[in-house]
Coordinates of C-alpha atoms in Angstrom, one line a residue:
X1 CA 0.0 0.0 0.0
X2 CA 1.3 3.5 -0.9
X3 CA 2.7 5.6 2.0
X4 CA 2.2 8.8 0.1
X5 CA 1.7 10.4 -3.3
X6 CA 2.8 7.9 -6.0
X7 CA 3.7 8.5 -9.7
X8 CA 1.5 7.7 -12.6
X9 CA 2.1 7.9 -16.4
X10 CA -1.1 9.3 -18.0
X11 CA -2.2 8.7 -21.6
X12 CA -3.7 12.0 -22.6
X13 CA -5.6 10.4 -25.5
X14 CA -7.7 8.1 -23.3
X15 CA -7.0 9.3 -19.8
X16 CA -5.5 6.0 -18.8
X17 CA -3.4 6.0 -15.6
X18 CA -0.5 3.6 -15.3
X19 CA 1.3 3.6 -11.9
X20 CA 5.0 3.6 -12.5
X21 CA 6.3 4.2 -8.9
X22 CA 4.8 2.9 -5.7
X23 CA 5.5 5.3 -2.8
X24 CA 7.0 3.1 -0.2
X25 CA 9.2 5.9 1.2
X26 CA 6.7 8.6 2.4
X27 CA 8.1 10.9 -0.3
X28 CA 6.1 14.1 -0.7
X29 CA 7.1 15.2 -4.2
X30 CA 8.8 13.6 -7.3
X31 CA 11.1 15.0 -10.0
X32 CA 12.1 13.5 -13.4
X33 CA 15.3 14.1 -15.3
X34 CA 15.3 15.7 -18.8
X35 CA 14.7 12.2 -20.3
X36 CA 11.4 11.8 -18.4
X37 CA 12.8 9.3 -15.9
X38 CA 11.8 9.9 -12.3
X39 CA 15.0 10.1 -10.4
X40 CA 14.5 12.3 -7.4
X41 CA 12.0 12.5 -4.5
X42 CA 11.7 15.0 -1.6
X43 CA 10.5 14.2 1.8
X44 CA 9.5 16.5 4.7
X45 CA 9.2 15.0 8.2
X46 CA 9.1 16.1 11.8
X47 CA 11.0 14.2 14.5
X48 CA 8.5 14.2 17.4
X49 CA 11.3 13.3 19.9
X50 CA 13.4 16.4 19.1
X51 CA 10.8 18.6 17.4
X52 CA 13.2 19.0 14.5
X53 CA 12.1 19.3 10.9
X54 CA 14.0 17.2 8.4
X55 CA 14.2 17.5 4.6
X56 CA 15.5 14.4 2.8
X57 CA 16.4 14.1 -0.9
X58 CA 15.9 10.6 -2.3
X59 CA 17.5 9.4 -5.5
X60 CA 17.7 6.4 -7.8
X61 CA 20.3 5.7 -10.5
X62 CA 18.0 4.3 -13.2
X63 CA 14.4 3.4 -14.0
X64 CA 13.3 0.3 -12.1
X65 CA 15.7 0.7 -9.2
X66 CA 14.6 1.4 -5.7
X67 CA 14.9 4.9 -4.2
X68 CA 17.7 5.6 -1.7
X69 CA 18.1 8.4 0.7
X70 CA 20.8 10.7 -0.7
X71 CA 21.0 13.6 1.8
X72 CA 19.1 14.8 4.9
X73 CA 19.0 18.4 6.1
X74 CA 17.9 19.4 9.6
X75 CA 16.1 22.7 9.0
X76 CA 17.8 25.6 10.8
X77 CA 20.9 23.5 11.7
X78 CA 22.3 21.9 8.6
X79 CA 23.7 23.4 5.5
X80 CA 21.0 23.8 2.8
X81 CA 20.8 21.2 0.0
X82 CA 18.4 21.8 -2.9
X83 CA 18.8 19.8 -6.1
X84 CA 18.3 22.0 -9.2
X85 CA 19.1 19.3 -11.8
X86 CA 21.2 16.4 -12.9
X87 CA 24.0 16.0 -15.4
X88 CA 23.4 13.8 -18.6
X89 CA 24.1 10.4 -17.0
X90 CA 22.6 11.3 -13.6
X91 CA 25.7 10.7 -11.6
X92 CA 26.1 14.3 -10.5
X93 CA 23.6 16.8 -9.2
X94 CA 23.6 20.6 -9.4
X95 CA 22.8 21.7 -5.8
X96 CA 21.9 25.0 -4.2
X97 CA 23.6 25.2 -0.8
X98 CA 24.8 27.8 1.6
X99 CA 27.9 25.8 2.5
X100 CA 31.2 27.7 2.9
X101 CA 29.9 31.0 1.4
X102 CA 27.1 31.5 3.8
X103 CA 25.1 32.3 0.7
X104 CA 23.0 30.1 -1.6
X105 CA 25.5 29.1 -4.3
X106 CA 25.4 26.4 -7.0
X107 CA 27.6 23.3 -6.4
X108 CA 28.3 20.2 -8.4
X109 CA 27.6 17.1 -6.2
X110 CA 29.1 13.7 -6.8
X111 CA 26.3 11.3 -6.1
X112 CA 28.1 7.9 -6.1
X113 CA 30.8 9.3 -3.7
X114 CA 28.3 11.3 -1.7
X115 CA 30.3 14.5 -1.7
X116 CA 30.5 18.0 -3.1
X117 CA 32.9 18.2 -6.0
X118 CA 33.2 22.0 -6.8
X119 CA 31.5 25.3 -6.9
X120 CA 29.7 26.1 -10.2
X121 CA 28.6 29.7 -9.6
X122 CA 28.0 32.1 -6.8
X123 CA 27.2 35.8 -6.5
X124 CA 29.4 37.8 -4.1
X125 CA 26.5 39.7 -2.6
X126 CA 23.2 37.8 -3.2
X127 CA 21.7 34.4 -2.6
X128 CA 20.9 32.4 -5.7
X129 CA 17.1 31.7 -5.7
X130 CA 16.8 29.0 -8.4
X131 CA 17.7 27.5 -11.7
X132 CA 17.0 28.4 -15.3
X133 CA 15.8 25.4 -17.3
X134 CA 15.7 25.5 -21.1
X135 CA 13.2 24.0 -23.5
X136 CA 15.1 20.6 -23.5
X137 CA 14.9 20.4 -19.7
X138 CA 18.6 21.2 -19.2
X139 CA 20.1 23.4 -16.6
X140 CA 20.9 26.6 -18.5
X141 CA 21.7 29.0 -15.7
X142 CA 20.6 30.5 -12.4
X143 CA 18.8 33.5 -11.1
X144 CA 18.9 35.8 -8.1
X145 CA 17.4 39.1 -7.0
X146 CA 18.8 42.5 -6.2
X147 CA 16.1 45.1 -6.6
X148 CA 14.9 43.1 -9.6
X149 CA 15.3 39.6 -11.0
X150 CA 18.7 38.8 -12.5
X151 CA 19.3 35.9 -14.8
X152 CA 22.8 34.4 -15.3
X153 CA 23.3 32.0 -18.2
X154 CA 26.2 29.5 -18.3
X155 CA 26.3 29.5 -22.1
X156 CA 27.8 32.5 -23.9
X157 CA 25.4 32.0 -26.7
X158 CA 22.4 32.0 -24.4
X159 CA 23.7 35.1 -22.6
X160 CA 24.2 36.9 -26.0
X161 CA 20.7 36.0 -27.3
X162 CA 19.1 37.1 -24.0
X163 CA 21.0 40.4 -24.1
X164 CA 19.9 41.1 -27.7
X165 CA 16.3 40.4 -26.8
X166 CA 16.4 42.7 -23.8
X167 CA 18.0 45.5 -25.8
X168 CA 14.8 45.8 -27.8
X169 CA 13.1 46.8 -24.5
X170 CA 15.7 49.4 -23.4
X171 CA 14.9 51.4 -20.3
X172 CA 12.8 48.6 -18.8
X173 CA 13.5 46.0 -16.2
X174 CA 12.9 42.8 -18.1
X175 CA 13.2 39.0 -17.7
X176 CA 12.8 36.1 -20.1
X177 CA 9.6 34.1 -19.5
X178 CA 10.1 31.6 -22.3
X179 CA 11.6 31.3 -25.8
X180 CA 11.3 29.3 -29.0
X181 CA 13.7 26.3 -29.5
X182 CA 15.9 28.3 -31.9
X183 CA 16.0 31.2 -29.3
X184 CA 14.9 33.7 -31.9
X185 CA 11.5 34.5 -30.4
X186 CA 10.8 35.4 -26.8
X187 CA 8.1 36.2 -24.3
X188 CA 9.5 38.8 -22.0
X189 CA 8.0 40.4 -18.9
X190 CA 9.1 44.0 -18.5
X191 CA 8.2 47.1 -16.5
X192 CA 9.7 50.5 -15.6
X193 CA 9.0 53.2 -13.1
X194 CA 6.4 54.7 -15.5
X195 CA 5.1 51.6 -17.2
X196 CA 3.1 48.7 -15.6
X197 CA 4.3 45.1 -15.9
X198 CA 3.6 43.9 -19.4
X199 CA 4.4 40.8 -21.5
X200 CA 6.1 41.5 -24.8
X201 CA 6.6 39.4 -27.9
X202 CA 10.2 39.8 -29.1
X203 CA 11.4 38.5 -32.5
X204 CA 15.2 38.7 -33.1
X205 CA 14.7 37.8 -36.8
X206 CA 12.9 41.1 -37.4
X207 CA 14.5 42.9 -34.4
X208 CA 11.1 44.0 -33.3
X209 CA 9.2 43.9 -30.0
X210 CA 5.5 44.5 -29.3
X211 CA 3.3 44.6 -26.2
X212 CA 1.3 41.4 -25.9
X213 CA -0.5 41.4 -22.6
X214 CA -0.7 43.9 -19.7
X215 CA -0.9 42.4 -16.2
X216 CA -3.0 45.3 -15.0
X217 CA -4.8 46.6 -18.1
X218 CA -7.3 48.8 -16.1
X219 CA -4.3 50.8 -14.6
X220 CA -2.5 51.5 -17.9
X221 CA -3.2 55.2 -17.8
X222 CA -2.6 55.7 -14.1
X223 CA 0.5 57.7 -13.0
X224 CA 2.8 55.6 -10.8
X225 CA 4.7 56.7 -7.7
X226 CA 8.3 55.6 -7.8
X227 CA 9.8 53.6 -4.9
X228 CA 13.1 55.0 -3.6
X229 CA 15.9 52.9 -2.2
X230 CA 16.6 53.5 1.5
X231 CA 19.2 52.2 3.9
X232 CA 19.2 52.2 7.7
X233 CA 20.8 50.4 10.6
X234 CA 19.0 48.1 13.0
X235 CA 19.5 48.1 16.7
X236 CA 22.4 45.6 16.4
X237 CA 24.2 47.7 13.8
X238 CA 23.3 45.6 10.8
X239 CA 22.5 47.7 7.7
X240 CA 19.1 47.0 6.2
X241 CA 17.7 47.9 2.8
X242 CA 14.2 48.9 1.9
X243 CA 11.9 50.8 -0.4
X244 CA 10.0 54.0 0.4
X245 CA 7.1 55.2 -1.8
X246 CA 5.9 58.7 -1.0
X247 CA 2.8 60.4 -2.4
X248 CA 3.4 63.8 -4.0
X249 CA 2.6 67.1 -2.3
X250 CA 1.7 65.6 1.1
X251 CA 3.4 67.0 4.3
X252 CA 4.1 64.7 7.3
X253 CA 1.7 61.9 6.3
X254 CA 1.3 58.7 8.4
X255 CA 3.7 56.0 7.4
X256 CA 2.6 52.5 6.6
X257 CA 5.2 49.8 7.2
X258 CA 4.6 46.8 5.0
X259 CA 6.7 43.9 6.3
X260 CA 7.4 40.7 4.3
X261 CA 7.3 37.1 5.5
X262 CA 10.2 35.1 6.6
X263 CA 12.6 33.9 7.7
X264 CA 14.0 33.6 4.1
X265 CA 12.3 36.4 2.2
X266 CA 12.7 39.9 0.9
X267 CA 10.9 42.6 -1.0
X268 CA 11.6 43.9 -4.5
X269 CA 11.3 47.2 -6.4
X270 CA 8.7 45.8 -8.8
X271 CA 5.3 47.3 -9.2
X272 CA 3.2 46.6 -6.1
X273 CA -0.6 47.2 -6.4
X274 CA -1.0 47.5 -2.6
X275 CA 1.7 50.2 -2.3
X276 CA 0.2 52.1 -5.2
X277 CA -3.2 51.9 -3.6
X278 CA -1.9 53.3 -0.4
X279 CA -0.2 56.1 -2.3
X280 CA -3.5 57.0 -3.9
X281 CA -4.9 57.3 -0.4
X282 CA -2.0 59.8 0.4
X283 CA -0.2 57.2 2.6
X284 CA 3.5 56.6 2.1
X285 CA 4.7 53.0 2.4
X286 CA 7.9 51.5 3.6
X287 CA 8.9 47.9 2.6

């Protein structure tokens, strides 16, 4: 009997379900490699004796083999371990971890020898937040945030194509949503301090870009208040960064502090409908 969510292969033509993995491991979620073979499982559990939360990554070398526990993290005590993808033969994993750098960086992990092999990429200031996966299911790069989303591609060709596409939307903060297989056509989300978030269709063959879909069409003609970067020190001396949005022509208004969740979270400089709503009510907002 299954101990959790199992994996089925579904025929979309006749809606036939074929169970391909029986969950004997209490795994909570499953992931396939870029060949469609289920190779990874993730399990969350709480140790009732210690009240610790554990996160275990399960792995199997090939289709038909049993799953084996690869790595266990004790939340809040262990170094992080988050698999972003596998190499071609599945013997090595690309893992986000805060080991050594005290920031989330991408590492190559040797699965048979159960050890980290080398650092693949890190940013000297910001945690990496995830991986960029191309249309073939391959790991193409990573992304992180400063004020906005930043995408770093490992391939020079991918980086060049992305730069050419973004150049057609100069003056806007943009990020690739998806692309054609030949990387000549893109859907890009972009915005600026005066323009609302909009999806654009970009064609490098014609070197043209056009608005496709606005995320907030009813607000397209509204003037936007621009958030300003601020810095201040906490009581322990640590410097904190934030964003302050102030309505025009208002003296000494009440300030709304808009905190984010946590413990691993942050705000961004992107358009925020709640902040803009408060601004229309003549209320400045700090995030």
